[in-house]
Structures are given as C-alpha cells and as structure tokens.
Coordinates of C-alpha atoms in Angstrom, one line a residue:
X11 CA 17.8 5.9 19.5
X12 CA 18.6 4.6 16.2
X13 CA 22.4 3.1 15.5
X14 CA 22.3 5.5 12.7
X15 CA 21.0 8.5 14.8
X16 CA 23.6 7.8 17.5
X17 CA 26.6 7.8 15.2
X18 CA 25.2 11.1 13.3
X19 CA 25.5 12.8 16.8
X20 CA 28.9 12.8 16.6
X21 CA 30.1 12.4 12.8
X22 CA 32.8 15.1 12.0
X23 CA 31.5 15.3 8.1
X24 CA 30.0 18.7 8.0
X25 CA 26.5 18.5 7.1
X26 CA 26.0 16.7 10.5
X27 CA 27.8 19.1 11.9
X28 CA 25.6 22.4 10.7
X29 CA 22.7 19.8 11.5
X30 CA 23.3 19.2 15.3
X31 CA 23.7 23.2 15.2
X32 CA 20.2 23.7 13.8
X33 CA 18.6 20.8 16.1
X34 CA 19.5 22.8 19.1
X35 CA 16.8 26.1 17.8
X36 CA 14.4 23.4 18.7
X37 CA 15.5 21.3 21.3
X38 CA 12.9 23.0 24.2
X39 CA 9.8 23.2 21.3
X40 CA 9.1 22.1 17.7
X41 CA 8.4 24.6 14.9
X42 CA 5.5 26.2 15.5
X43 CA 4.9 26.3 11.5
X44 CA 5.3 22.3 12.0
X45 CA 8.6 21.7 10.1
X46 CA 12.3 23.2 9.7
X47 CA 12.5 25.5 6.7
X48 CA 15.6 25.3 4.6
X49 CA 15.7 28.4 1.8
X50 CA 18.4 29.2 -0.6
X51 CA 18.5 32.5 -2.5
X52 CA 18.8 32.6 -6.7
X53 CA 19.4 36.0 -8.4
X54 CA 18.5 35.3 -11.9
X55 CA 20.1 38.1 -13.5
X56 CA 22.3 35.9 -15.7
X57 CA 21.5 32.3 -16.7
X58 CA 21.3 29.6 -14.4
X59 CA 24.8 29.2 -12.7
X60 CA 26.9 26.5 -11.2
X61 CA 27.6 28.0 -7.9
X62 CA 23.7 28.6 -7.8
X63 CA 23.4 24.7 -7.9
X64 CA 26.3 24.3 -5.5
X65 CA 24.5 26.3 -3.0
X66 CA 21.5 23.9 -3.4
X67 CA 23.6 20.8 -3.2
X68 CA 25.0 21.7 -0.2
X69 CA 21.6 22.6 1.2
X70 CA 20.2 19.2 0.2
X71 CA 23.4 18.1 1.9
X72 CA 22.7 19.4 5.4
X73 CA 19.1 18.8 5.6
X74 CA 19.5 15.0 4.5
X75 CA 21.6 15.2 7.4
X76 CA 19.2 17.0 9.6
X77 CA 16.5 13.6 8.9
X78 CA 18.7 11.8 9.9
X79 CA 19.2 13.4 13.4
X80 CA 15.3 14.4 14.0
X81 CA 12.2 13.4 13.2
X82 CA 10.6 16.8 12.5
X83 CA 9.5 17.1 8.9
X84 CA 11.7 19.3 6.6
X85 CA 10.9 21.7 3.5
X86 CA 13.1 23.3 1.7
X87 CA 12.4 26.5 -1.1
X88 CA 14.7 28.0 -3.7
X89 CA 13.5 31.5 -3.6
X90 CA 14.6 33.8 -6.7
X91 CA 14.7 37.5 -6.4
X92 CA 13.2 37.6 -9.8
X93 CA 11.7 41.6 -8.8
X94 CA 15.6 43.1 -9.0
X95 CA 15.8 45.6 -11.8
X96 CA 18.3 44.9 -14.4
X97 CA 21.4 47.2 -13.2
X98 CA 23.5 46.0 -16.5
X99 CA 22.6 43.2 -19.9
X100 CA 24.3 39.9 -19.3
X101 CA 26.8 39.4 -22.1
X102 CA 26.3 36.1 -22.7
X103 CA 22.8 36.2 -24.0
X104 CA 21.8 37.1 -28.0
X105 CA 21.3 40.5 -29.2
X106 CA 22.2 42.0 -25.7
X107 CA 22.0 45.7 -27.4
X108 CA 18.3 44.9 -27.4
X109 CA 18.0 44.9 -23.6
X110 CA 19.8 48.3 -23.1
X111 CA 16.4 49.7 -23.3
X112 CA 15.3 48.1 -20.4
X113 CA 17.9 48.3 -17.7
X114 CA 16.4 48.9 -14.2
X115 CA 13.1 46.8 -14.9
X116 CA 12.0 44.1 -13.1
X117 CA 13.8 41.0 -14.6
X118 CA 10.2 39.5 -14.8
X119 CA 9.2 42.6 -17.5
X120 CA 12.3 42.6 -18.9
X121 CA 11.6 40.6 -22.3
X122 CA 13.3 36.8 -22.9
X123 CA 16.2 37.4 -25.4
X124 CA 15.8 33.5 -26.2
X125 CA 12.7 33.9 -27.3
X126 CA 11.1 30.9 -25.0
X127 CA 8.9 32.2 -22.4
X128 CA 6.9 35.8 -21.4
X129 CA 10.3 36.8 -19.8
X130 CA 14.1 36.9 -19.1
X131 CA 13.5 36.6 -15.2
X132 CA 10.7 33.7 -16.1
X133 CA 13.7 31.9 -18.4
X134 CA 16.0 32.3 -16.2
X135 CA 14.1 31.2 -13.3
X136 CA 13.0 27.8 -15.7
X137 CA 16.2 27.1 -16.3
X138 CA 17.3 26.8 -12.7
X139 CA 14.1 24.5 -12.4
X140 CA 14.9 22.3 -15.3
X141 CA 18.2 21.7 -13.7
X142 CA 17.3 21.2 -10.2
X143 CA 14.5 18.9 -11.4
X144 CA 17.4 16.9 -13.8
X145 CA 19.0 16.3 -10.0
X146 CA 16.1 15.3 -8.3
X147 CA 16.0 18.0 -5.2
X148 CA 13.3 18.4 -3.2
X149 CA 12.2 21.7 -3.4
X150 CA 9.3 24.3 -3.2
X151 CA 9.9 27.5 -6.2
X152 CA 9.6 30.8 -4.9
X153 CA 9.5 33.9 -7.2
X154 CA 9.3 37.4 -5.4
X155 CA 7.2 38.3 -7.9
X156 CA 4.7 36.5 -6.7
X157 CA 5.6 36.4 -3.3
X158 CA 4.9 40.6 -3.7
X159 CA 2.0 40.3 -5.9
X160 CA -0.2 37.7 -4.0
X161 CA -0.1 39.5 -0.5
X162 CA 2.1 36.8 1.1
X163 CA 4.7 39.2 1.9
X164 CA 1.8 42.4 2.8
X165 CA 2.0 41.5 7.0
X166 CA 5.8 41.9 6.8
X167 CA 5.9 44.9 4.5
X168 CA 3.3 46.6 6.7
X169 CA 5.6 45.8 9.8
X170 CA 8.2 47.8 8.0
X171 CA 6.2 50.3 7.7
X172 CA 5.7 50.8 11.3
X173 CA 8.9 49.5 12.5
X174 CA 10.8 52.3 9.7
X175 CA 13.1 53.9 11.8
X176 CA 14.4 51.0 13.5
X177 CA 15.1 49.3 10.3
X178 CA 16.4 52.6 9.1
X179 CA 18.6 52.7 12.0
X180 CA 20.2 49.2 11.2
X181 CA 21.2 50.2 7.7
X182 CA 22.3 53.7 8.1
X183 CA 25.0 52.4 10.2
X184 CA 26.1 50.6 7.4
X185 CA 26.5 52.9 4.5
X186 CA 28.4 55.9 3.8
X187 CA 27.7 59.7 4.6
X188 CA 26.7 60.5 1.0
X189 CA 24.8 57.1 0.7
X190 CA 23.0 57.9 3.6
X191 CA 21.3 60.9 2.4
X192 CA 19.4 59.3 -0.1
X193 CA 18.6 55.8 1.2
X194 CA 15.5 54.0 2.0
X195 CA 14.2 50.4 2.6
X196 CA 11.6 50.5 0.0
X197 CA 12.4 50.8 -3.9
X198 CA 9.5 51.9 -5.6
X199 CA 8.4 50.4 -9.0
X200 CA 7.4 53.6 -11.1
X201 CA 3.8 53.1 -12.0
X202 CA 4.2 54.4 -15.5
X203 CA 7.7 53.5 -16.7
X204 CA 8.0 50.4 -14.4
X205 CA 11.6 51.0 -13.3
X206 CA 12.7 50.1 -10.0
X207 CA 13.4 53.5 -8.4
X208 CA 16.6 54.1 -6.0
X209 CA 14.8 57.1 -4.8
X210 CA 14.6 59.3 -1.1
X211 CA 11.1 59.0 1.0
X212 CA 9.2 62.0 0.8
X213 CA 6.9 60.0 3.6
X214 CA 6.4 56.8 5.1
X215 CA 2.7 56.3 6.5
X216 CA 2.0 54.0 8.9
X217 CA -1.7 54.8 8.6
X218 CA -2.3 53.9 5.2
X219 CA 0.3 51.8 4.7
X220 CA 1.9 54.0 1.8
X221 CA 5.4 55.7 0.6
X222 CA 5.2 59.1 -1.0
X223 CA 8.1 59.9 -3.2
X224 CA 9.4 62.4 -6.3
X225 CA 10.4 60.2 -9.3
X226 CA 13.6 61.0 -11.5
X227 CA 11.6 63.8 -13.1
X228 CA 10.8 65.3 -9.9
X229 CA 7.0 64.0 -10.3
X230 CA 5.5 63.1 -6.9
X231 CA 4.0 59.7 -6.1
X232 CA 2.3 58.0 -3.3
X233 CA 2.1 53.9 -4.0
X234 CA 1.0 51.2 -0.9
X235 CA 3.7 49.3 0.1
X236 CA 1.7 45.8 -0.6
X237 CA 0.3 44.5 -4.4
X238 CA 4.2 44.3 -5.6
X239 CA 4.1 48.4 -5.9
X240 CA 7.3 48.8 -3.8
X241 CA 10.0 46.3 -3.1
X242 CA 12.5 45.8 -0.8
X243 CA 16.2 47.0 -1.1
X244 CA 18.6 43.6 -0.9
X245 CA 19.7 43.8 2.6
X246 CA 16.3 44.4 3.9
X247 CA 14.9 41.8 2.0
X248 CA 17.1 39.2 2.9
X249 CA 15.9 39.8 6.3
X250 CA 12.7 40.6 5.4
X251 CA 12.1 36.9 3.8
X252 CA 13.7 35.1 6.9
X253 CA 10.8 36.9 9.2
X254 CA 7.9 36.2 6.8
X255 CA 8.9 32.8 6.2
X256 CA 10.5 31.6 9.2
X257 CA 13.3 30.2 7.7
X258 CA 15.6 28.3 9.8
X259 CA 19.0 28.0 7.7
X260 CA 20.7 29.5 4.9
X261 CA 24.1 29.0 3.4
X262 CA 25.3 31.7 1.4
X263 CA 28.5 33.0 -0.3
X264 CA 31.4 34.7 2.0
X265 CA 30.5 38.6 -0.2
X266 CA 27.1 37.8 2.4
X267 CA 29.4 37.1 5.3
X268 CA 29.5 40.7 6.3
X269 CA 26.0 41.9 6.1
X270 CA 25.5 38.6 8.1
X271 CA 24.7 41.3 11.0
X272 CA 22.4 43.2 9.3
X273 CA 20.3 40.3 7.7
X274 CA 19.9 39.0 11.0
X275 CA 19.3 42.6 12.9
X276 CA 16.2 43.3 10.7
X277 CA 14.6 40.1 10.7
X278 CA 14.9 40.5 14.4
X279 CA 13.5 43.8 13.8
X280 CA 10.4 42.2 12.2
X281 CA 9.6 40.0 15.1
X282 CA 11.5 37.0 13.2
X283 CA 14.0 34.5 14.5
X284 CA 17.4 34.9 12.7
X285 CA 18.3 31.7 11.2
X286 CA 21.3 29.6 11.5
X287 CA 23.9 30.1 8.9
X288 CA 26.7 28.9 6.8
X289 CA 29.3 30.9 5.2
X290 CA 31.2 28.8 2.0
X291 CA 34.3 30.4 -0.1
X292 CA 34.1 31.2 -3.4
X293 CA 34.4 29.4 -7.0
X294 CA 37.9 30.6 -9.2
X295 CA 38.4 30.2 -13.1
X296 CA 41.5 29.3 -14.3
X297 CA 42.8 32.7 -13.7
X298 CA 41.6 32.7 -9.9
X299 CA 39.1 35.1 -10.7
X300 CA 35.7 35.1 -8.9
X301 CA 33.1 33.3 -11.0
X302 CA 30.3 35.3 -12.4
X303 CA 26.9 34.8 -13.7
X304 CA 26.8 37.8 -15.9
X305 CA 30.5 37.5 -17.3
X306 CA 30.1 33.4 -17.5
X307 CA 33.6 32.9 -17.4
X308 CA 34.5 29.2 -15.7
X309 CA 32.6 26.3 -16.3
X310 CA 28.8 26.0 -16.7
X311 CA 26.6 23.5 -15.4
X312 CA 25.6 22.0 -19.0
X313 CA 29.6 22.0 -19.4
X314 CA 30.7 20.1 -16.9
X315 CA 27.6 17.8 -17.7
X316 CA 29.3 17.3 -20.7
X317 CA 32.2 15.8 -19.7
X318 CA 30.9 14.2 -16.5
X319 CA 28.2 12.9 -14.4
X320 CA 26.2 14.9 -12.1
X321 CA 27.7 13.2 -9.4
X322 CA 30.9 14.0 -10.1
X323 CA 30.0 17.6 -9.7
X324 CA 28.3 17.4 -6.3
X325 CA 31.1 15.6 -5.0
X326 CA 32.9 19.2 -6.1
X327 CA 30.5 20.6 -4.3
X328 CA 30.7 18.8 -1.0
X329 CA 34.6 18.8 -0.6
X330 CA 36.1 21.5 1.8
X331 CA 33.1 24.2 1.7
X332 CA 34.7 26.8 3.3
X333 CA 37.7 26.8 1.2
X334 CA 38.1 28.7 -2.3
X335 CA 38.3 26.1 -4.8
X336 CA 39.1 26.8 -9.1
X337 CA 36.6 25.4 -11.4
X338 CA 38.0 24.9 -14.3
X339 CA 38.1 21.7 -17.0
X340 CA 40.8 20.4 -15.1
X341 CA 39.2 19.7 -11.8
X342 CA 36.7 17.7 -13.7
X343 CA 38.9 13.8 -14.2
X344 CA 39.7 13.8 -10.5
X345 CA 36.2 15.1 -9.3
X346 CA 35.0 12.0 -11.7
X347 CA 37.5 9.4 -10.2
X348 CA 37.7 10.0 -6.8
X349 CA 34.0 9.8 -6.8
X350 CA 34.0 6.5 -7.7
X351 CA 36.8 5.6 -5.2
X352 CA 34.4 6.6 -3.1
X353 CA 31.8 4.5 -4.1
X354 CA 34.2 1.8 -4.0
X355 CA 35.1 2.1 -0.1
X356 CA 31.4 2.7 0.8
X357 CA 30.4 -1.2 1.2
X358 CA 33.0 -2.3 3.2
X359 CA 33.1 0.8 5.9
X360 CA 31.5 0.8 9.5
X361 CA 28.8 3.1 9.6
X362 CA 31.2 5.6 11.1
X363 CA 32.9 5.8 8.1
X364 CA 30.4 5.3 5.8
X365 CA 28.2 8.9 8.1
X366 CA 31.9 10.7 7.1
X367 CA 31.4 9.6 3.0
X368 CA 31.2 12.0 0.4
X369 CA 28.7 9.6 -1.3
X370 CA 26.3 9.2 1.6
X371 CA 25.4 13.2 2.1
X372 CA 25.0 13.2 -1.9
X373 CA 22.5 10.3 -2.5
X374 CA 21.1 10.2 0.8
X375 CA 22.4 7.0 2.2
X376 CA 21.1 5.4 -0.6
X377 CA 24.6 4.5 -1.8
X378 CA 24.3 2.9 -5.6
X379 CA 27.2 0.8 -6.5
X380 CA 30.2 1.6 -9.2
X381 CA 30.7 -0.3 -12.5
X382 CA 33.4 2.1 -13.3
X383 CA 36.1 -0.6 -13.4
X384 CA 38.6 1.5 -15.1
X385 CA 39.3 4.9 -14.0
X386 CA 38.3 7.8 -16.0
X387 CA 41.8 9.2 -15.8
X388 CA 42.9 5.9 -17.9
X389 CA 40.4 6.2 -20.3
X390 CA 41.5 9.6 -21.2
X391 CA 44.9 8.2 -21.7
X392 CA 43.4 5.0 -23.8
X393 CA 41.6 7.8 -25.8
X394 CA 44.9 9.7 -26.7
X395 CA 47.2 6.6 -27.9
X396 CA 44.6 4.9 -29.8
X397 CA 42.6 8.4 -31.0
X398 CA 39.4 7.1 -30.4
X399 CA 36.2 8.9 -31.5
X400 CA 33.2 7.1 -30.2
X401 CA 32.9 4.4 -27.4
X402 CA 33.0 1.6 -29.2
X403 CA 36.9 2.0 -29.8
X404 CA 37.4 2.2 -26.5
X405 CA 35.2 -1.2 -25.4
X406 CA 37.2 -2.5 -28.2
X407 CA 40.3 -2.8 -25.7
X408 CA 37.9 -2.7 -22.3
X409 CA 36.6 -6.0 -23.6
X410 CA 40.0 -7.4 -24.1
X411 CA 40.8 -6.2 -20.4
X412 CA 37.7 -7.3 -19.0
X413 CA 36.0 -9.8 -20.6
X414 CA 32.6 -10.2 -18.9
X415 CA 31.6 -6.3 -18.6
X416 CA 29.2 -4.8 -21.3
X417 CA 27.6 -1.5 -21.5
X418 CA 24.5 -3.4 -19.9
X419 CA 26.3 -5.1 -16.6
X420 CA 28.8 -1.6 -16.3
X421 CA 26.6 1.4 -17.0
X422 CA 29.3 3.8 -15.6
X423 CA 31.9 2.7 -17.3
X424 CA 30.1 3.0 -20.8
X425 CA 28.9 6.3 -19.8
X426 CA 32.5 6.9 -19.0
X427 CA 33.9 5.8 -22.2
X428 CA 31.6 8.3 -24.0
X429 CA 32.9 11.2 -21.5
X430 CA 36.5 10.5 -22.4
X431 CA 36.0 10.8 -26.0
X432 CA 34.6 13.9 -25.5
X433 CA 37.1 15.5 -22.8
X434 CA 40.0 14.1 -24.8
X435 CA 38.6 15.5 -28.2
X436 CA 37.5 19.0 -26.4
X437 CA 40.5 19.4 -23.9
X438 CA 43.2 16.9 -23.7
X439 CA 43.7 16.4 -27.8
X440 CA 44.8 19.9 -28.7
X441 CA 47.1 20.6 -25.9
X442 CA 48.9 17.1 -26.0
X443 CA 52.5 17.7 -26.5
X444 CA 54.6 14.7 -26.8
X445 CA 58.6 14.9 -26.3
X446 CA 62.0 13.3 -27.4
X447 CA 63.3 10.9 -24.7
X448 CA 66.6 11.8 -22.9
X449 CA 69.3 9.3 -23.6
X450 CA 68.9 7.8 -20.2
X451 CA 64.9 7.5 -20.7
X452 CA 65.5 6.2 -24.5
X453 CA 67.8 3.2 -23.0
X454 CA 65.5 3.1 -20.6
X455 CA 62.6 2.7 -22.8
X456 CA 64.5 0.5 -24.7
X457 CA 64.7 -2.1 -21.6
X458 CA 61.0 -1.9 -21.2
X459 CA 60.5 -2.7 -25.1
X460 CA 62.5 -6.2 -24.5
X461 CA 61.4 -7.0 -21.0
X462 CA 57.4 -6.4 -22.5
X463 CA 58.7 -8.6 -25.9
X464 CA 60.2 -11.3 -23.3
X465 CA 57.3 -11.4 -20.7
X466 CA 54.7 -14.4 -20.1
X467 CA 53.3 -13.4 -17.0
X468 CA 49.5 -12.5 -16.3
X469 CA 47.8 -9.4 -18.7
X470 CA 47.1 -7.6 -14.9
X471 CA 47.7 -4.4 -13.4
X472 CA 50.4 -5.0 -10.6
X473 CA 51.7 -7.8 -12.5
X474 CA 53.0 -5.3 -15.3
X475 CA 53.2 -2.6 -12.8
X476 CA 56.4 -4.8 -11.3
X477 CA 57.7 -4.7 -14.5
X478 CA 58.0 -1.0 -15.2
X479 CA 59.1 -0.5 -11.5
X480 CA 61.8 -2.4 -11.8
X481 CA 63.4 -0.8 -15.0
X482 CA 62.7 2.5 -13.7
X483 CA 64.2 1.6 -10.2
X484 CA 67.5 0.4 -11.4
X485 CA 68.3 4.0 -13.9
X486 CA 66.3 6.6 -11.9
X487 CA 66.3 7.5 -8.9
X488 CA 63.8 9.6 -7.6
X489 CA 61.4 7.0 -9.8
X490 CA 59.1 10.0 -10.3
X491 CA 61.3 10.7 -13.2
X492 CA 60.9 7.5 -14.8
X493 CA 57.2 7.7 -14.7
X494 CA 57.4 11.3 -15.6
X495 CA 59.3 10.2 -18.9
X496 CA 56.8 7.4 -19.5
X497 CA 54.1 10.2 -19.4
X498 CA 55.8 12.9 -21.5
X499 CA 57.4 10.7 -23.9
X500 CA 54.1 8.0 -25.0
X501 CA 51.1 9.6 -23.8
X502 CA 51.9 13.4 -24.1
X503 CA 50.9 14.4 -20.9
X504 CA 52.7 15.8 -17.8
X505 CA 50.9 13.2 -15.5
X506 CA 48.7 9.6 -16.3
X507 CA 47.4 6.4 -14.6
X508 CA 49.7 3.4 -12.8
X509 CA 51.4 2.8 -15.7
X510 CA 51.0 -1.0 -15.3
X511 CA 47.4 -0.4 -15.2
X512 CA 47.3 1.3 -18.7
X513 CA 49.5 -2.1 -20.1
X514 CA 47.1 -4.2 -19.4
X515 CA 44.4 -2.1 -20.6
X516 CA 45.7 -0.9 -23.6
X517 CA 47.9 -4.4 -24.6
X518 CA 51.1 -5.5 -24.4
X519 CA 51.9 -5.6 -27.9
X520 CA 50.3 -2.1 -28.7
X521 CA 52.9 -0.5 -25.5
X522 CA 55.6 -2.0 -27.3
X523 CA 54.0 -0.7 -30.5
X524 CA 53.8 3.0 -29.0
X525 CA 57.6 2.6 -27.9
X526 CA 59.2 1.8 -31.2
X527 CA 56.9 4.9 -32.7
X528 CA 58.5 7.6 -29.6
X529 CA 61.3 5.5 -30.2
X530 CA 61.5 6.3 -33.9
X531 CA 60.7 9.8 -33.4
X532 CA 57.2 9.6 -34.7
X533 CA 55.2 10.9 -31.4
X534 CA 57.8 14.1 -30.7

C-alpha cells in the first residue's frame, strides 16, 4: 500500500471520510457495472445556481478522495430533472408574464425566455454545463428527457408497473389522508395539451405496460408507461434513478434528509442497492433566509466570479458541510484569503497534514503554488485610501513594496488587484464611513504621525507593526481599541489588515499623509 493510501485510511478531513464509507459496499466484490457511480441531482427550474455547483464540488471532493483510497475506476453524472413541469415562472428571467401560459409543461417544452436555445429547461441545463466545464469537473450530462425518451429508463418503469402496490405502499405512508386519495407514482404527460398531470390511476396494467387515467376534463386516457409518456413523481424518481443506474453515492440538501427513507425504500423496491449518502446544511442570504433558485436572492455564481477566483468559492464549499453557512458579499475577502493561507502552508506540511488541506480535496493533490503576496483583505484597504480604479494604481504601490513581482512572475496577485477594484467600487466604496477620532485616539494618532516622521528603520511589515503596537500599548488598553480607532478613523472600516502591514504597503509618507487629513477633519 501506497504512503499516500495508508495516510488517506485514516485522515479526519471529510471527503476521506464519506470515502472509506463507500469503499466498504465493495470490500467482498467490485461493481458489477465495473466502476463506482457518483450522481448529483440538478432541478433546472431557475438558472443555474450556486448551491447546485456546491453540491458538485463537494461530489468532485469525495470521489478524488475515493482514487485515492481504491483503485476501481470512478464516473460521476450530473443528472437534471429537466421533465418537471413548471409549478410557477422564475422571476428573475425577461418577460416572465410570457411563461404564465405554460406553467405545468415540461421545462424542456416550456420556450427559452433568453432567446438562446429550443428551450428554458435546454438553457438552463447549458448554463449549468458552461459552468461546470469553466471548473473543469469530470462529468457525464444526464437529461431525463432523454433518459425517458430513449428507453433507458423503460426496464425500471416496467418494474414499477409490476411492483405498484409495494411502491404505493411506501409513499402512502408518507402523505396525508386527503393526499392520499388522489396520489400515484406515475404523472402522466397529456398527449394533447402536454401538461404534466397530478392525476388518480383509473388502472395500472402490468400486462401491457400502460396507465389509464381521466384528464382535468374528465377525458379518459390510456398512455405506456415507456417513450417519456409518463413520468415519475419526485420521491419515486429519486429512487427510481438510483436502481436504474446503480448509483453508489449522493449528497443532497438536509429538505432531502427526511425522505432519505423513502428514496432508499423504493429503489430497494426496484431490485436496486440504496446508495450511500451525505446530508449538507443549507446556504443563507444576508437575512438568513434559505437561498433559492427561483427567487435568486444571495449571491450567484457569475457574482462571486466577479469578485473572486473560482477557488475561492470551492474553498466555501468545502468548509464545515454540514453546517448552515450565509452567502453573502461579505464572506467573499476571507473565502479569498484564507485560501491562499492555505496554499501557503501546503509545501511545508507532512502528508498528514497536507490529506487534511482544504486545497488538496479541491485540485486533487495537485497543489499549484500562491503568488498572492499581499492579502486580498489589504488590497481592499489600499483600494479605499488611494481610490483606485484599475490595477495599475494599485501595482503602482505593490511595486514600491515588492520590487521584483510583476503581473507575469505573481498572476494571483494581479488577478487580485483587479478583484479589489471591483469589490471596493461595488461593495466596500459606498458603505465606507469614516469617523472623528476621540481625544485619546487623536493624541494618539498624533504620536504615530511623529514616531512615522522620526523613523529610519526597514519599509517591512513587523518592523512598522512594532511601531503602532507600541503607541497603542502605552494609551489603550485592551489594544483592540487602538486598532479599532486606526480602522474607523483612516480606512473607514470597522475591521482591516496588520496595520503595519498596510504601512509598508501603502508608504510611510502617504500614512502620515492620511493622518494629517483625519486629523484635519477631511476623512469624517
């Protein structure tokens, strides 16, 4: 066994963790279909959305994890449920009085309000590609669609013809009296209007493989269950999929958490294996809200892209699954930073450490190296006192602080720059709120001024970070008010860098610069 095998066996980070779970289904037999199957699930009835990718990440995440541990091959297949009728129009989307028309169609018949391809469930359903393909996953594209249409789903659907009660039985438990009365597996898609019907069975056949039903107008049908006539309702489909596919894992939100049971009990029911599972918590918006596709509230994938790195973002992703986490503009400098602290520490870890790294589960132990010499925290704050509006401003005083890096040698900290601007100019600019010092933090501030004037020492961070400590230790005490002050008072913030740090970065002479002006009142 491989050093890197062995010390995956035991690593606490939790992809390994789910993946010693899922090595045990096979530790008597391999896969009879010759690899493990991965699957995540994507209801496109909004545009593409940034949990969806989370869900993918951390997929990616578990069965990098799983190579690592085993030798059987792996697939993994996003799989979108691109058949669901329209229960409501998105709001985000033009013209969304023009879709009213076609609530309960398919998503794939219900027509693109963008304009770009046959239909919304096909847009949809391209823009989840394009962005899984920006990230590089390795995936397989389902559409149920298709998976209906092409007679790769006809064995399974005939099985639940046959096996109707027992699947019947599993979900009646579930629902309420009055729910109960009218239920059924199967929704059938009305030959003539092409809604998908929530409608009783009038008959279930096992011979012909059929479902006879009255439509909303009391007409009476009889459709076959296979050729994407009939589809499954969500619970049975869930289960359903698992059985035809043989899918080993799937992580899901905790709203799946309770039907958990069910999923399981009717792909059981099918003559599947239930796979393993992973239950994560929920994305918040600022308001701790759930996030929702259809309402779009939070942040979007192209919006965090905006202001960060892909990375960045499935670092988000791969922190504490299983707690609730907000997701708002906010979370975005730290995600950004602390991913490249990580980075950082990677090289000089033991492969212990290194198995328990953030940065290993997201590029595969192929670990690239950071050129991000200055935090993205402090360029935000370098953005704000000299009002910077492109990079170039910005490597105007990077240059000064670090002579031999270019855009060229430090590719993440130019791409950084340009990120700052942006996040200062979108977020950070008209919220900034500078204050009047106290008269202990203007004398104070005062003593900085003249020690900064006086001082000959090295342009470094801990160099000047000894100098504002000891001012600040000598008039405050705790000291988080002094740095509090230095915050509020030049960089109109409640919280900033190592304030030694941003000295050296910005300049000596400009700090005392900004002083006088907060001195003089100009900042407040």
């Amino acid at each position: 066994m491989s050093e890197l095998r062995e010390t995956a066996m035991t690593s606490k980070a939790w992809p390994f963790e789910e993946a010693r779970r899922l090595l045990k289904r096979y530790q008597k037999s391999p896969p009879e279909k010759g690899f493990v199957l991965f699957e995540t699930g994507y209801g496109p009835s909004g545009l593409p959305h940034i949990g969806t990718f989370g869900e993918v990440a951390r997929t990616t995440m578990v069965k990098r994890a799983f190579e690592a541990l085993s030798d059987i091959p792996t697939k993994l297949i996003c799989f979108s449920d691109d058949l669901d009728g329209m229960r409501k129009v998105p709001s985000n989307v033009p013209n969304p009085e023009a879709l009213e028309a076609y609530l309960q169609q398919p998503l794939t018949s219900v027509p693109d309000p963008f304009g770009e391809y046959p239909s919304f469930g096909e847009h949809n359903n391209a823009m989840l590609r394009r962005f899984l393909d920006t990230f590089g996953f390795e995936y397989e594209f389902y559409s149920a669609r298709d998976f209906y249409r092409s007679g790769q789903f006809d064995e399974i659907l005939k099985r639940a013809v046959e096996r109707y009660d027992d699947i019947m039985a599993i979900m009646l438990k579930s629902l309420r009296e009055e729910r109960q009365q009218t239920y059924s597996i199967f929704l059938p898609i009305h030959p003539e209007t092409g809604r998908v019907l929530y409608v009783p069975m009038r008959k279930v056949c096992a011979e012909t493989y059929t479902v006879t039903f009255d439509d909303e107008d009391g007409k009476e049908w009889t459709l076959p269950v296979t050729g994407g006539n009939v589809k499954l309702q969500w619970k049975p489909d869930f289960g359903a999929r698992w059985a035809a596919l043989g899918v080993d894992f799937e992580m899901y939100g905790k709203e799946h958490a309770t039907n958990e049971k069910i999923y399981d009990a009717i792909c059981r029911a099918l003559g599947g294996r239930a796979p393993e599972h992973f239950s994560y918590e929920l994305f918040l918006d600022e308001n701790g809200q759930k996030i929702s596709k259809s309402s779009g509230n939070g942040v979007s994938i192209d919006e965090w892209l905006t202001y960060a790195p892909t990375e960045s973002l499935a670092y988000f992703m791969y922190q504490k699954p299983k707690t609730a986490k907000r997701m708002h503009f906010d979370v975005i400098p730290k995600a950004y930073d602390e991913y490249h602290q990580q980075l950082r520490a990677y090289p000089g870890q033991d492969l212990k450490a290194q198995l328990n790294n953030p940065v290993w589960h997201i590029h595969g132990g192929d670990v690239p190296e950071s050129t991000l010499i200055v935090p993205f925290a402090m360029l935000l704050n370098l953005a704000s006192v000299s009002g910077a509006e492109d990079n170039e401003t910005l490597w105007g005083f990077i240059r000064r602080y670090a002579p031999e890096a270019t855009a060229e040698s430090h590719p993440d900290l130019d791409k950084a720059a340009g990120f700052a601007v942006r996040y200062f100019n979108d977020f950070v600019k008209p919220t900034r709120k500078h204050r009047a010092p106290t008269e202990q933090e203007r004398e104070a501030l005062e003593a900085l001024k003249f020690a900064l004037e006086a001082y000959d020492g090295p342009v470094e961070d801990e160099a000047l970070q000894s100098v504002v400590y000891s001012i600040g230790r000598e008039r405050f005490d705790p000291m988080r008010g002094w740095f509090t002050a230095l915050y509020e008072v030049l960089l109109g913030a409640s919280q900033g860098p190592r304030f030694g740090g941003f000295i050296a970065l910005y300049g000596v002479p400009e700090t005392i610069a900004l002083i006088d002006k907060a001195l003089a009142g100009d900042l407040a």
